[in-house]
Short mmCIF file of C-alpha atoms in Angstrom, two decimals:
data_model
loop_
_atom_site.label_atom_id
_atom_site.label_comp_id
_atom_site.label_asym_id
_atom_site.label_seq_id
_atom_site.Cartn_x
_atom_site.Cartn_y
_atom_site.Cartn_z
CA MET P 7 22.40 2.31 24.55
CA SER P 8 25.24 3.67 26.65
CA TYR P 9 26.07 5.73 29.69
CA CYS P 10 28.17 8.85 29.43
CA SER P 11 28.90 12.28 30.82
CA MET P 12 29.42 15.26 28.55
CA ASP P 13 31.49 18.37 28.94
CA THR P 14 30.90 21.87 27.57
CA ASP P 15 31.31 20.77 23.94
CA ALA P 16 28.98 17.82 24.18
CA PHE P 17 26.56 18.74 21.40
CA SER P 18 28.20 21.46 19.33
CA SER P 19 31.12 23.80 19.02
CA ASP P 20 28.66 26.40 20.37
CA PRO P 21 28.30 24.99 23.90
CA TYR P 22 24.90 23.53 24.72
CA LEU P 23 25.79 22.33 28.22
CA GLY P 24 27.60 24.25 30.86
CA THR P 25 30.41 22.77 32.96
CA THR P 26 27.96 22.02 35.76
CA GLN P 27 25.53 20.13 33.53
CA ASN P 28 26.17 16.44 32.88
CA VAL P 29 24.48 13.61 31.02
CA VAL P 30 23.47 10.88 33.44
CA VAL P 31 21.90 8.39 31.00
CA LYS P 32 21.61 8.57 27.24
CA LEU P 33 19.07 6.40 25.37
CA PRO P 34 19.97 6.36 21.68
CA ASN P 35 17.72 4.98 18.97
CA THR P 36 14.45 5.36 20.76
CA LEU P 37 10.94 5.15 19.37
CA ALA P 38 9.70 2.75 16.69
CA GLY P 39 12.87 1.04 15.68
CA LYS P 40 16.20 1.29 17.42
CA GLY P 41 15.34 4.77 18.57
CA THR P 42 12.59 6.77 16.97
CA THR P 43 9.64 8.95 17.87
CA GLU P 44 6.22 8.55 16.29
CA VAL P 45 4.66 11.68 14.77
CA ASN P 46 1.32 11.17 13.00
CA SER P 47 2.22 7.48 12.50
CA GLN P 48 5.58 8.50 11.02
CA LYS P 49 8.57 7.01 12.83
CA CYS P 50 11.62 9.22 13.30
CA GLN P 51 14.85 8.51 15.14
CA ARG P 52 15.42 10.39 18.40
CA PHE P 53 17.87 10.33 21.33
CA ILE P 54 16.86 10.78 24.98
CA CYS P 55 19.27 12.17 27.56
CA LEU P 56 18.73 12.67 31.29
CA ILE P 57 20.62 15.85 32.18
CA THR P 58 21.52 17.06 35.68
CA ARG P 59 22.59 20.50 36.93
CA GLN P 60 23.26 21.11 40.62
CA GLY P 61 20.62 18.66 41.74
CA ASP P 62 18.03 19.52 39.07
CA TYR P 63 17.15 17.07 36.30
CA ALA P 64 15.68 17.45 32.82
CA ILE P 65 15.02 15.19 29.86
CA PHE P 66 16.50 16.36 26.56
CA ILE P 67 15.07 14.89 23.35
CA LEU P 68 17.56 15.22 20.49
CA SER P 69 17.30 14.67 16.76
CA SER P 70 20.09 13.92 14.31
CA LEU P 71 20.64 15.56 10.93
CA ARG P 72 21.62 12.20 9.46
CA THR P 73 21.22 8.50 10.12
CA PRO P 74 23.27 6.96 11.57
CA CYS P 75 24.49 9.76 13.82
CA LEU P 76 28.25 9.89 13.33
CA HIS P 77 29.24 12.96 15.35
CA SER P 78 27.88 15.14 18.12
CA ASP P 79 27.71 18.02 15.62
CA ASP P 80 24.85 16.14 13.96
CA LEU P 81 22.68 16.48 17.07
CA SER P 82 20.24 19.27 17.77
CA ILE P 83 17.87 19.82 20.69
CA GLU P 84 14.24 19.22 19.78
CA THR P 85 12.47 19.29 23.15
CA VAL P 86 13.40 19.89 26.78
CA LEU P 87 11.21 18.47 29.59
CA PRO P 88 12.00 19.37 33.20
CA VAL P 89 11.75 16.55 35.74
CA ASP P 90 9.15 18.20 37.96
CA GLU P 91 5.82 17.32 39.54
CA ASN P 92 4.07 17.57 36.13
CA LEU P 93 6.27 14.99 34.39
CA LYS P 94 4.60 11.64 33.77
CA THR P 95 6.27 8.47 32.49
CA LYS P 96 4.88 5.06 31.62
CA LEU P 97 6.60 1.91 30.32
CA GLU P 98 4.65 -0.97 28.77
CA PRO P 99 5.33 -3.83 26.31
CA ALA P 100 5.10 -2.88 22.65
CA THR P 101 2.34 -4.37 20.51
CA LYS P 102 3.90 -6.76 18.02
CA ASP P 103 2.68 -6.88 14.43
CA LYS P 104 5.16 -9.63 13.63
CA PRO P 105 6.76 -12.19 15.95
CA ASP P 106 10.45 -11.65 16.63
CA SER P 107 12.99 -12.58 19.24
CA GLU P 108 13.67 -9.03 20.44
CA LYS P 109 11.57 -7.78 23.34
CA ARG P 110 10.51 -4.16 22.96
CA PHE P 111 8.85 -1.57 25.18
CA VAL P 112 6.97 1.68 24.62
CA LEU P 113 8.06 4.56 26.84
CA ALA P 114 5.54 7.41 27.17
CA ILE P 115 6.85 10.75 28.48
CA SER P 116 4.54 13.74 28.94
CA ASN P 117 3.78 16.86 30.92
CA ASP P 118 0.96 19.39 30.84
CA ASN P 119 2.01 20.77 27.44
CA GLN P 120 3.37 17.92 25.33
CA GLY P 121 3.80 14.18 25.13
CA TYR P 122 5.98 11.65 23.33
CA LYS P 123 6.11 7.89 22.84
CA PHE P 124 9.32 5.97 22.30
CA GLU P 125 9.94 2.36 21.33
CA LEU P 126 12.92 0.83 23.11
CA SER P 127 14.75 -2.47 22.98
CA GLU P 128 15.13 -4.42 26.21
CA GLY P 129 18.43 -3.76 27.97
CA GLU P 130 20.23 -2.55 31.08
CA THR P 131 20.05 1.07 29.94
CA ILE P 132 16.25 1.17 30.30
CA GLN P 133 16.56 -0.07 33.87
CA GLN P 134 19.32 2.43 34.61
CA PHE P 135 17.27 5.23 33.07
CA PHE P 136 14.31 4.56 35.37
CA ILE P 137 16.59 4.16 38.40
CA GLU P 138 18.14 7.57 37.75
CA LEU P 139 14.74 9.09 36.97
CA LYS P 140 13.31 7.77 40.24
CA GLN P 141 16.28 9.24 42.12
CA ALA P 142 15.67 12.56 40.37
CA ARG P 143 12.04 12.57 41.47
CA ASP P 144 12.98 11.61 45.04
CA LEU P 145 15.48 14.47 45.11
CA LEU P 146 12.79 16.84 43.80
CA SER P 147 10.51 15.84 46.68
CA GLN P 148 13.32 16.27 49.23
CA ASN P 149 14.18 19.75 47.93
CA ALA P 150 10.52 20.75 48.09
CA CYS P 151 10.36 19.64 51.73
CA PHE P 152 13.32 21.87 52.56
CA GLY P 153 11.75 24.81 50.73
CA LEU P 154 14.19 24.59 47.81
CA PRO P 155 11.99 23.96 44.74
CA SER P 156 13.72 24.40 41.40
CA THR P 157 12.63 27.05 38.91
CA PHE P 158 14.44 25.31 36.02
CA MET P 159 15.47 28.73 34.70
CA TRP P 160 18.65 27.16 33.32
CA LEU P 161 16.56 25.33 30.71
CA GLU P 162 15.40 28.51 28.97
CA LYS P 163 18.51 28.88 26.83
CA TYR P 164 18.16 25.30 25.58
CA LYS P 165 14.54 25.86 24.62
CA LYS P 166 15.68 28.81 22.53
CA LYS P 167 18.24 26.60 20.81
CA LYS P 168 15.61 24.35 19.27
CA THR P 169 16.54 23.94 15.63
CA HIS P 170 13.16 24.87 14.16
CA GLU P 171 10.40 27.12 15.42
CA SER P 172 7.89 24.98 13.52
CA GLU P 173 7.74 21.20 13.19
CA ASN P 174 7.51 21.74 9.45
CA ILE P 175 11.07 22.37 8.30
CA PHE P 176 9.79 23.13 4.81
CA GLU P 177 7.21 25.68 6.00
CA LYS P 178 8.71 28.60 4.06
CA ASP P 179 9.42 26.61 0.93
CA THR P 180 7.64 27.25 -2.35
CA PHE P 181 6.76 24.13 -4.27
CA ASP P 182 8.74 24.58 -7.48
CA PRO P 183 10.74 21.38 -8.06
CA PHE P 184 12.23 22.52 -11.37
CA ALA P 185 13.31 26.00 -10.30
CA HIS P 186 16.97 25.16 -9.63
CA MET P 187 17.46 21.94 -11.59
CA GLY P 188 17.78 23.21 -15.11
CA ILE P 189 15.48 20.47 -16.37
CA ASN P 190 13.73 20.99 -19.67
CA MET P 191 10.67 18.86 -19.15
CA SER P 192 9.78 19.04 -22.82
CA GLN P 193 12.75 16.77 -23.48
CA SER P 194 11.27 14.08 -21.25
CA LYS P 195 8.18 13.63 -23.38
CA VAL P 196 8.13 10.47 -25.47
CA THR P 197 6.50 10.62 -28.86
CA SER P 198 5.44 7.94 -31.26
CA ASP P 199 4.92 7.65 -34.98
CA LYS P 200 1.65 5.87 -34.28
CA PRO P 201 -0.96 8.58 -33.66
CA ALA P 202 -3.61 6.17 -32.43
CA SER P 203 -1.42 4.31 -29.94
CA PHE P 204 -0.86 5.02 -26.29
CA ILE P 205 2.69 5.17 -24.93
CA ASP P 206 3.18 3.30 -21.70
CA GLU P 207 6.66 3.70 -20.25
CA MET P 208 6.51 0.42 -18.38
CA SER P 209 4.68 -2.17 -20.46
CA TYR P 210 6.96 -4.26 -22.59
CA ALA P 211 7.64 -7.86 -23.43
CA SER P 212 10.43 -9.21 -21.26
CA ASP P 213 12.50 -12.12 -22.55
CA ASP P 214 12.81 -13.60 -19.07
CA LEU P 215 9.05 -13.98 -18.67
CA PRO P 216 8.11 -17.09 -20.64
CA THR P 217 4.69 -17.25 -19.03
CA MET P 218 3.70 -14.00 -20.70
CA ARG P 219 3.93 -15.62 -24.10
CA LYS P 220 1.30 -18.15 -23.01
CA ARG P 221 -1.32 -15.51 -22.43
CA SER P 222 -3.68 -13.82 -24.81
CA SER P 223 -1.93 -11.22 -26.94
CA SER P 224 -4.28 -8.28 -26.24
CA LYS P 225 -3.02 -6.65 -29.42
CA ASP P 226 -5.34 -3.65 -29.34
CA SER P 227 -4.45 -2.61 -25.78
CA LEU P 228 -3.14 0.81 -24.77
CA ASP P 229 0.37 -0.43 -24.14
CA ALA P 230 1.35 -1.06 -27.78
CA LEU P 231 4.93 0.14 -27.83
CA ASP P 232 8.09 -0.98 -29.57
CA SER P 233 11.23 -1.76 -27.59
CA SER P 234 13.28 1.24 -28.75
CA ASP P 235 10.65 3.70 -27.50
CA PHE P 236 10.52 1.90 -24.17
CA THR P 237 14.29 1.98 -23.63
CA GLN P 238 14.50 5.68 -24.31
CA SER P 239 11.55 6.57 -22.10
CA MET P 240 12.78 4.45 -19.18
CA GLU P 241 16.23 6.05 -19.25
CA THR P 242 14.68 9.53 -19.37
CA GLN P 243 12.44 8.77 -16.42
CA HIS P 244 15.27 7.25 -14.40
CA ARG P 245 17.58 10.22 -15.04
CA SER P 246 14.90 12.70 -13.97
CA GLN P 247 14.22 10.80 -10.75
CA ARG P 248 17.91 10.83 -9.85
CA LEU P 249 17.95 14.61 -10.28
CA PHE P 250 15.08 14.77 -7.80
CA GLY P 251 17.07 12.67 -5.34
CA ILE P 252 14.47 9.91 -5.51
CA THR P 253 15.46 6.27 -5.88
CA SER P 254 13.80 4.89 -8.99
CA ALA P 255 11.79 1.71 -8.82
CA ILE P 256 13.35 0.68 -12.14
CA LEU P 257 17.09 0.15 -12.34
CA LEU P 258 19.20 0.28 -15.44
CA ASP P 259 21.89 -2.32 -16.09
CA GLY P 260 24.83 -2.07 -13.72
CA GLU P 261 23.07 0.01 -11.07
CA GLU P 262 22.30 -1.12 -7.56
CA ARG P 263 19.07 -0.55 -5.72
CA SER P 264 19.27 1.51 -2.53
CA THR P 265 16.65 2.12 0.14
CA LEU P 266 15.33 5.53 1.09
CA GLY P 267 17.44 7.30 3.68
CA TYR P 268 16.34 9.49 6.57
CA ARG P 269 16.37 12.61 4.39
CA GLU P 270 14.06 11.07 1.80
CA LYS P 271 11.68 9.72 4.45
CA LEU P 272 11.51 13.11 6.13
CA LEU P 273 10.93 14.81 2.79
CA LYS P 274 8.14 12.35 1.94
CA TYR P 275 6.52 12.93 5.33
CA TYR P 276 6.27 16.69 4.85
CA LEU P 277 5.27 16.38 1.20
CA ASP P 278 2.41 14.12 2.27
CA LYS P 279 1.31 16.74 4.80
CA ARG P 280 1.20 19.40 2.05
CA GLU P 281 -0.30 17.13 -0.58
CA THR P 282 -3.51 19.14 -0.87
CA GLU P 283 -1.52 22.24 -1.85
CA PHE P 284 -0.29 20.82 -5.13
CA THR P 285 -2.64 17.93 -5.98
CA ARG P 286 -6.26 17.58 -6.98
CA ALA P 287 -8.59 14.68 -6.26
CA THR P 288 -10.74 13.23 -9.04
CA ALA P 289 -13.65 10.85 -8.52
CA PHE P 290 -13.92 7.87 -10.89
CA ARG P 291 -16.79 5.43 -11.40
CA VAL P 292 -15.71 1.80 -11.77
CA PHE P 293 -17.89 -1.02 -13.12
CA CYS P 294 -16.82 -4.50 -12.01
CA GLY P 295 -18.69 -7.40 -13.57
CA THR P 296 -18.09 -11.15 -13.48
CA TRP P 297 -19.75 -14.03 -15.35
CA ASN P 298 -19.15 -17.77 -15.38
CA VAL P 299 -20.24 -18.49 -18.95
CA ASN P 300 -19.95 -22.30 -18.71
CA GLY P 301 -18.17 -22.55 -22.06
CA GLN P 302 -21.03 -20.87 -23.92
CA SER P 303 -20.67 -18.41 -26.78
CA PRO P 304 -21.94 -14.82 -26.43
CA PRO P 305 -25.70 -14.37 -26.84
CA LEU P 306 -26.80 -13.45 -30.33
CA ALA P 307 -29.03 -10.71 -28.93
CA VAL P 308 -26.52 -8.03 -27.90
CA GLU P 309 -29.26 -6.25 -25.99
CA SER P 310 -28.95 -8.77 -23.16
CA LEU P 311 -25.27 -7.90 -22.78
CA ARG P 312 -26.03 -4.19 -22.90
CA LYS P 313 -28.56 -4.55 -20.07
CA TRP P 314 -25.73 -5.93 -17.96
CA LEU P 315 -22.94 -3.58 -18.99
CA ALA P 316 -24.98 -0.37 -19.28
CA ALA P 317 -27.48 -0.81 -16.47
CA ASP P 318 -26.72 2.57 -14.85
CA LYS P 319 -27.81 5.92 -16.21
CA ASP P 320 -24.32 7.42 -16.01
CA PRO P 321 -21.43 5.70 -17.80
CA PRO P 322 -18.54 4.39 -15.70
CA ASP P 323 -15.01 5.67 -16.21
CA ILE P 324 -13.51 2.18 -15.99
CA TYR P 325 -14.83 -1.26 -16.87
CA ALA P 326 -13.31 -4.42 -15.36
CA ILE P 327 -15.08 -7.42 -16.87
CA GLY P 328 -14.19 -10.94 -15.79
CA PHE P 329 -15.22 -14.28 -17.29
CA GLN P 330 -14.72 -17.82 -16.02
CA GLU P 331 -15.03 -21.17 -17.81
CA LEU P 332 -14.62 -19.29 -21.05
CA ASP P 333 -13.39 -22.38 -22.86
CA LEU P 334 -13.98 -25.85 -21.43
CA SER P 335 -12.23 -27.74 -24.22
CA SER P 336 -9.06 -29.72 -23.53
CA GLN P 337 -7.25 -27.69 -26.20
CA ALA P 338 -7.60 -24.58 -24.01
CA LEU P 339 -5.13 -26.11 -21.54
CA ILE P 340 -2.49 -26.38 -24.26
CA PHE P 341 -2.88 -23.63 -26.85
CA THR P 342 -2.61 -19.90 -26.20
CA GLU P 343 -5.16 -18.89 -28.83
CA SER P 344 -8.86 -19.34 -28.12
CA VAL P 345 -11.79 -18.82 -30.46
CA LYS P 346 -14.07 -18.27 -27.47
CA GLU P 347 -11.91 -15.43 -26.21
CA GLU P 348 -12.10 -13.68 -29.56
CA GLU P 349 -15.88 -14.12 -29.61
CA TRP P 350 -16.37 -12.57 -26.19
CA GLN P 351 -13.88 -9.75 -26.82
CA ARG P 352 -15.77 -8.79 -29.98
CA ALA P 353 -19.14 -9.05 -28.23
CA VAL P 354 -18.32 -6.97 -25.15
CA GLN P 355 -16.97 -3.68 -26.49
CA PRO P 356 -20.01 -2.69 -28.61
CA CYS P 357 -22.23 -3.25 -25.56
CA LEU P 358 -20.42 -0.81 -23.27
CA HIS P 359 -22.33 2.27 -22.15
CA PRO P 360 -23.56 4.21 -25.21
CA LYS P 361 -22.98 7.62 -23.59
CA ALA P 362 -19.19 7.28 -23.60
CA ARG P 363 -16.36 6.03 -25.79
CA TYR P 364 -13.87 3.51 -24.44
CA ARG P 365 -10.43 2.13 -25.15
CA LYS P 366 -9.19 -1.22 -23.97
CA VAL P 367 -6.42 -0.85 -21.41
CA LYS P 368 -5.44 -4.51 -21.39
CA SER P 369 -6.79 -8.05 -21.37
CA ILE P 370 -5.32 -11.27 -20.05
CA ARG P 371 -6.53 -14.87 -20.15
CA LEU P 372 -5.46 -17.98 -18.26
CA VAL P 373 -7.23 -20.93 -19.94
CA GLY P 374 -10.87 -20.12 -19.08
CA VAL P 375 -10.30 -17.08 -16.85
CA LEU P 376 -10.42 -13.83 -18.85
CA LEU P 377 -10.13 -10.25 -17.61
CA ILE P 378 -10.71 -7.19 -19.80
CA VAL P 379 -10.25 -3.60 -18.62
CA PHE P 380 -11.61 -0.61 -20.54
CA ILE P 381 -11.31 3.11 -19.81
CA LYS P 382 -12.96 6.22 -21.18
CA THR P 383 -10.99 7.71 -24.05
CA GLU P 384 -10.82 11.05 -22.21
CA HIS P 385 -8.69 9.40 -19.49
CA VAL P 386 -6.27 7.61 -21.81
CA ASP P 387 -3.51 10.20 -21.34
CA ASP P 388 -3.68 9.66 -17.56
CA VAL P 389 -2.94 5.92 -17.81
CA SER P 390 0.60 4.57 -17.44
CA LEU P 391 2.64 1.63 -16.13
CA ILE P 392 0.41 -1.18 -17.42
CA ASP P 393 1.33 -4.75 -16.47
CA THR P 394 -0.30 -8.18 -16.12
CA ASP P 395 0.29 -11.52 -14.43
CA SER P 396 -1.48 -14.83 -13.85
CA VAL P 397 -1.33 -17.57 -11.21
CA PRO P 398 -2.68 -21.10 -11.90
CA THR P 399 -4.12 -23.00 -8.93
CA GLY P 400 -5.73 -25.94 -10.74
CA ILE P 401 -4.63 -29.56 -10.94
CA LEU P 402 -1.40 -30.05 -8.93
CA GLY P 403 -1.35 -26.29 -8.45
CA LEU P 404 -0.04 -25.91 -11.98
CA MET P 405 -2.95 -26.20 -14.40
CA GLY P 406 -4.85 -23.11 -15.42
CA ASN P 407 -8.36 -24.53 -15.20
CA LYS P 408 -8.49 -22.66 -11.88
CA GLY P 409 -6.51 -19.61 -10.83
CA GLY P 410 -6.36 -15.85 -11.14
CA VAL P 411 -5.31 -13.15 -13.58
CA GLY P 412 -4.44 -9.55 -12.80
CA ILE P 413 -4.10 -6.22 -14.57
CA ARG P 414 -2.49 -3.23 -12.94
CA PHE P 415 -1.95 0.33 -14.14
CA THR P 416 -1.51 3.80 -12.77
CA LEU P 417 -4.32 6.31 -13.29
CA GLN P 418 -3.04 9.82 -12.73
CA ASN P 419 -1.12 9.24 -9.49
CA THR P 420 -3.13 6.29 -8.13
CA SER P 421 -2.17 2.66 -8.72
CA LEU P 422 -5.06 0.32 -9.50
CA CYS P 423 -5.06 -3.48 -9.52
CA PHE P 424 -7.86 -5.69 -10.87
CA ILE P 425 -7.96 -9.43 -10.08
CA ASN P 426 -10.29 -11.99 -11.67
CA SER P 427 -10.18 -15.45 -10.12
CA HIS P 428 -11.89 -18.83 -10.34
CA LEU P 429 -11.44 -20.71 -7.06
CA ALA P 430 -11.98 -24.36 -6.16
CA ALA P 431 -15.51 -25.74 -6.45
CA HIS P 432 -17.72 -28.00 -4.26
CA GLN P 433 -19.55 -27.21 -1.04
CA GLU P 434 -17.02 -28.69 1.37
CA GLU P 435 -13.85 -27.22 -0.17
CA ILE P 436 -13.76 -24.03 1.91
CA GLU P 437 -10.13 -24.41 2.94
CA ARG P 438 -9.14 -25.22 -0.64
CA ARG P 439 -10.77 -21.97 -1.77
CA ASN P 440 -8.96 -20.11 1.00
CA GLN P 441 -5.68 -21.65 -0.14
CA ASP P 442 -6.36 -20.69 -3.77
CA TYR P 443 -6.81 -17.10 -2.65
CA LYS P 444 -3.58 -17.18 -0.65
CA ASP P 445 -1.67 -18.62 -3.61
CA ILE P 446 -2.93 -15.94 -5.98
CA GLU P 447 -2.34 -13.14 -3.48
CA SER P 448 1.18 -14.28 -2.61
CA LYS P 449 2.43 -15.47 -6.00
CA MET P 450 1.15 -12.78 -8.35
CA ARG P 451 4.02 -10.50 -9.29
CA PHE P 452 4.06 -7.65 -11.77
CA LYS P 453 7.57 -8.33 -12.98
CA GLN P 454 8.13 -5.32 -15.18
CA PHE P 455 9.01 -3.43 -12.00
CA TYR P 456 12.10 -3.96 -9.91
CA PRO P 457 11.53 -5.30 -7.39
CA PRO P 458 8.30 -6.84 -8.75
CA LEU P 459 5.09 -5.33 -7.39
CA THR P 460 2.68 -7.47 -5.40
CA ILE P 461 -1.09 -7.11 -5.25
CA ALA P 462 -0.82 -5.42 -1.86
CA ASP P 463 1.52 -2.74 -3.24
CA HIS P 464 -1.38 -0.94 -4.95
CA ASP P 465 -3.52 1.93 -3.70
CA VAL P 466 -6.85 0.39 -4.77
CA ILE P 467 -7.55 -3.31 -5.42
CA PHE P 468 -10.67 -4.81 -7.01
CA TRP P 469 -11.10 -8.59 -6.68
CA ILE P 470 -13.86 -10.21 -8.74
CA GLY P 471 -14.63 -13.64 -10.14
CA ASP P 472 -16.29 -16.95 -9.42
CA LEU P 473 -15.04 -17.37 -5.87
CA ASN P 474 -17.22 -20.48 -5.47
CA TYR P 475 -18.08 -19.87 -1.80
CA ARG P 476 -21.47 -21.47 -1.11
CA VAL P 477 -24.48 -21.04 1.19
CA ASP P 478 -24.49 -23.60 4.02
CA MET P 479 -28.21 -24.30 3.93
CA ASP P 480 -30.61 -26.89 2.58
CA ILE P 481 -31.34 -26.20 -1.08
CA ASN P 482 -35.12 -26.18 -0.56
CA ALA P 483 -34.81 -23.61 2.21
CA VAL P 484 -32.58 -21.53 -0.05
CA HIS P 485 -35.20 -21.52 -2.80
CA THR P 486 -37.89 -20.51 -0.31
CA PHE P 487 -35.91 -17.52 0.97
CA ILE P 488 -35.13 -16.45 -2.59
CA LYS P 489 -38.80 -16.49 -3.59
CA GLU P 490 -39.66 -14.41 -0.52
CA GLU P 491 -36.72 -12.05 -1.25
CA GLN P 492 -35.35 -12.66 2.24
CA TYR P 493 -31.61 -12.45 1.68
CA LYS P 494 -30.42 -11.87 5.24
CA PRO P 495 -30.85 -15.53 6.32
CA LEU P 496 -28.88 -16.57 3.23
CA LEU P 497 -26.11 -14.06 3.94
CA ASN P 498 -25.85 -15.33 7.51
CA LYS P 499 -24.94 -18.74 6.06
CA ASP P 500 -22.68 -17.39 3.31
CA GLN P 501 -19.24 -19.03 3.48
CA LEU P 502 -17.42 -15.96 2.18
CA LEU P 503 -19.01 -13.57 4.66
CA LYS P 504 -18.06 -15.98 7.44
CA GLN P 505 -14.44 -15.76 6.30
CA LEU P 506 -14.61 -11.96 6.14
CA GLY P 507 -16.13 -11.87 9.61
CA LYS P 508 -13.39 -13.86 11.32
CA GLU P 509 -11.46 -11.85 13.88
CA HIS P 510 -8.10 -13.23 12.72
CA LYS P 511 -8.99 -13.88 9.11
CA ASP P 512 -6.17 -14.56 6.69
CA VAL P 513 -8.19 -14.34 3.46
CA PHE P 514 -9.45 -11.16 1.81
CA ARG P 515 -7.94 -9.12 4.62
CA GLY P 516 -8.85 -5.45 4.18
CA PHE P 517 -11.42 -6.09 1.43
CA LYS P 518 -14.99 -4.81 1.69
CA GLU P 519 -17.99 -6.19 -0.14
CA GLY P 520 -20.86 -3.94 -1.13
CA PRO P 521 -24.36 -4.64 0.17
CA VAL P 522 -26.00 -7.65 -1.49
CA THR P 523 -29.51 -6.59 -2.52
CA PHE P 524 -30.14 -9.11 -5.29
CA PRO P 525 -30.80 -12.87 -5.44
CA PRO P 526 -28.00 -15.37 -6.09
CA THR P 527 -26.79 -15.30 -9.69
CA TYR P 528 -25.39 -18.84 -9.79
CA LYS P 529 -26.27 -21.24 -10.97
CA PHE P 530 -29.09 -21.60 -13.48
CA ASP P 531 -30.08 -24.24 -15.95
CA PRO P 532 -28.56 -23.25 -19.32
CA ASN P 533 -30.65 -20.79 -21.33
CA THR P 534 -33.26 -20.44 -18.56
CA ASP P 535 -33.91 -18.29 -15.51
CA MET P 536 -34.50 -21.36 -13.33
CA TYR P 537 -32.00 -22.28 -10.64
CA ASP P 538 -30.04 -25.48 -11.18
CA THR P 539 -32.37 -28.45 -10.82
CA ARG P 540 -29.69 -31.14 -10.97
#
C-alpha cells in the first residue's frame, strides 16, 4: 500500500482525473489476497482510491488488465462510490481457514445500490485510509450545515468510463473454440489396432513406480495400451491444450509447469457461469458394495452373489466392489499373484445385473484388499484417465494386511475416485482407525499426473470397505435391539457416526453416509446367519 497524488494523466493517456482531482489514499491489492474483490466466491484483484475534488470525496474501485499491474495504462475504472450520507463502511478481522502470521481484515463498502468486500493486510495505509475517510465525512456534514451539499455531478463522466457495460466481458462471444485456431480435431483422435480395447490417454506403466508392479495386473481392464500409443496421444493432447492457452496437467520432458494467470482465472470464471450453455448433465447410478470374506472362496451357488450384486430392479451404470481379507495366507504378503483374487474376479462378473453388459474399468489389490470397478459397455467411450494407487497401513505402517486401494478415472467431464480400505481392528482402537484413514487420505497419489492427484482433487469420491468402527454397547443389548429392529439406539453408539458428528472432525470430512435401514452385516459365524458367538 502507498500514498500518492495523481495529475491529469494518472490513469490513462485519455485523462480520467482533472487537475483539481487528487488521490488522497490508494489501497492496492485489496480483497481476498493482496488486493482482490470477491464476486460469487471468485477472488479478483482490485485497487481502491480515495479521490478528492474541491472538498468532495469519492471512492474509485479500479481493476487491472494484467497481474501484477505494471503501468497506469493497465488500470480501468470499475465502480465509483461518492462519499455521501448513504455510504457505509465496516472493518472486521478476516476469518482464517489456515493459521498464518499475517493479520488480515475484511473491509465492506456499500451504498443503497451496490456493495463490495475487500480483504486487506494489516498496515499503516488502512489506518490512514479510515482517517482520511472520517475527515471526508466530517467535511460532508460541515458543508451540509452551511447549506453547501455536494451533487457529485463531477463523477458522471467517470461512471461513463467504466470499461464494460456488463460484468460479463464475454457476453457477446459465441462459444466456438476452434473457429480461429485452424485445428483439425480429427487429427487428435488416437486409434488402435486392437478393436476390442479401450484407449486411455493417461494409463500407462511408469518405470519410476515400483509399487505398481506389486499389484494385481488387471490385464482385462479398459486401459490396455502400449507405450507408443500413449506417447503419441499425450503429445497431441498437450499441443492442443497449449493452443487453447490452457496449462496442461501433464508436462513433456524439458517443459516447466506454470500456474494459471489472471487471464486464465477470469476466463474460467466466466466459462463456469455459462457452463449450462454448452454442457449437458447426465445422471449415473453407482453400486458400491463391500465384503470381508475372511479368506473364504466364492460360494458355489452363484445365485447368492447375484442377490447381492443385482438386488435392484434397474441396473447400475457403475459397479465398485470391494473385498477385504481376500487371502489370509502368509504368502499373500510376499507374492503379487493370488489364487483367491482370480477366483473372486471370475465369480463376480457373471453375477452383475443381467439387464446390462459391463466392462471392467480396473482392479487393484493390496494383499487382502481388492477393489474392482465395472462400467456399462455403453459408457466405455466416455471413460478416460484411469489410474490406481495403494497405501499400506498394517504392521509398522508398511505391511499390506491393512490399508487402502484406490481407482480413479474421468467419466465424461467428471472425475471419480473409489477407495476400498481395511482399517485397524479391535473395539478400543478408534484413534488407530482414524490414523489409518488419515494415512490413506494423505499418502494416496495418482502418480501418472503431474503433479500427482490426491483423493481430494476429484469431483466425486466413494469410500467403502471394512472400516472396523464398532458399536459401543454391551453385546447382549446389541442383539436385543437387532431382534427388535431398533437401529437408532445402535446408531447413537456407532463409533463412525460419532466421528462424523464431531464439530471439528478431521476424519471423513465432507463425506455423507446414506441412511442405515438394515441390521449389522458383521460379523457372523462362518457359513451361518448367526452373529459371532465367540
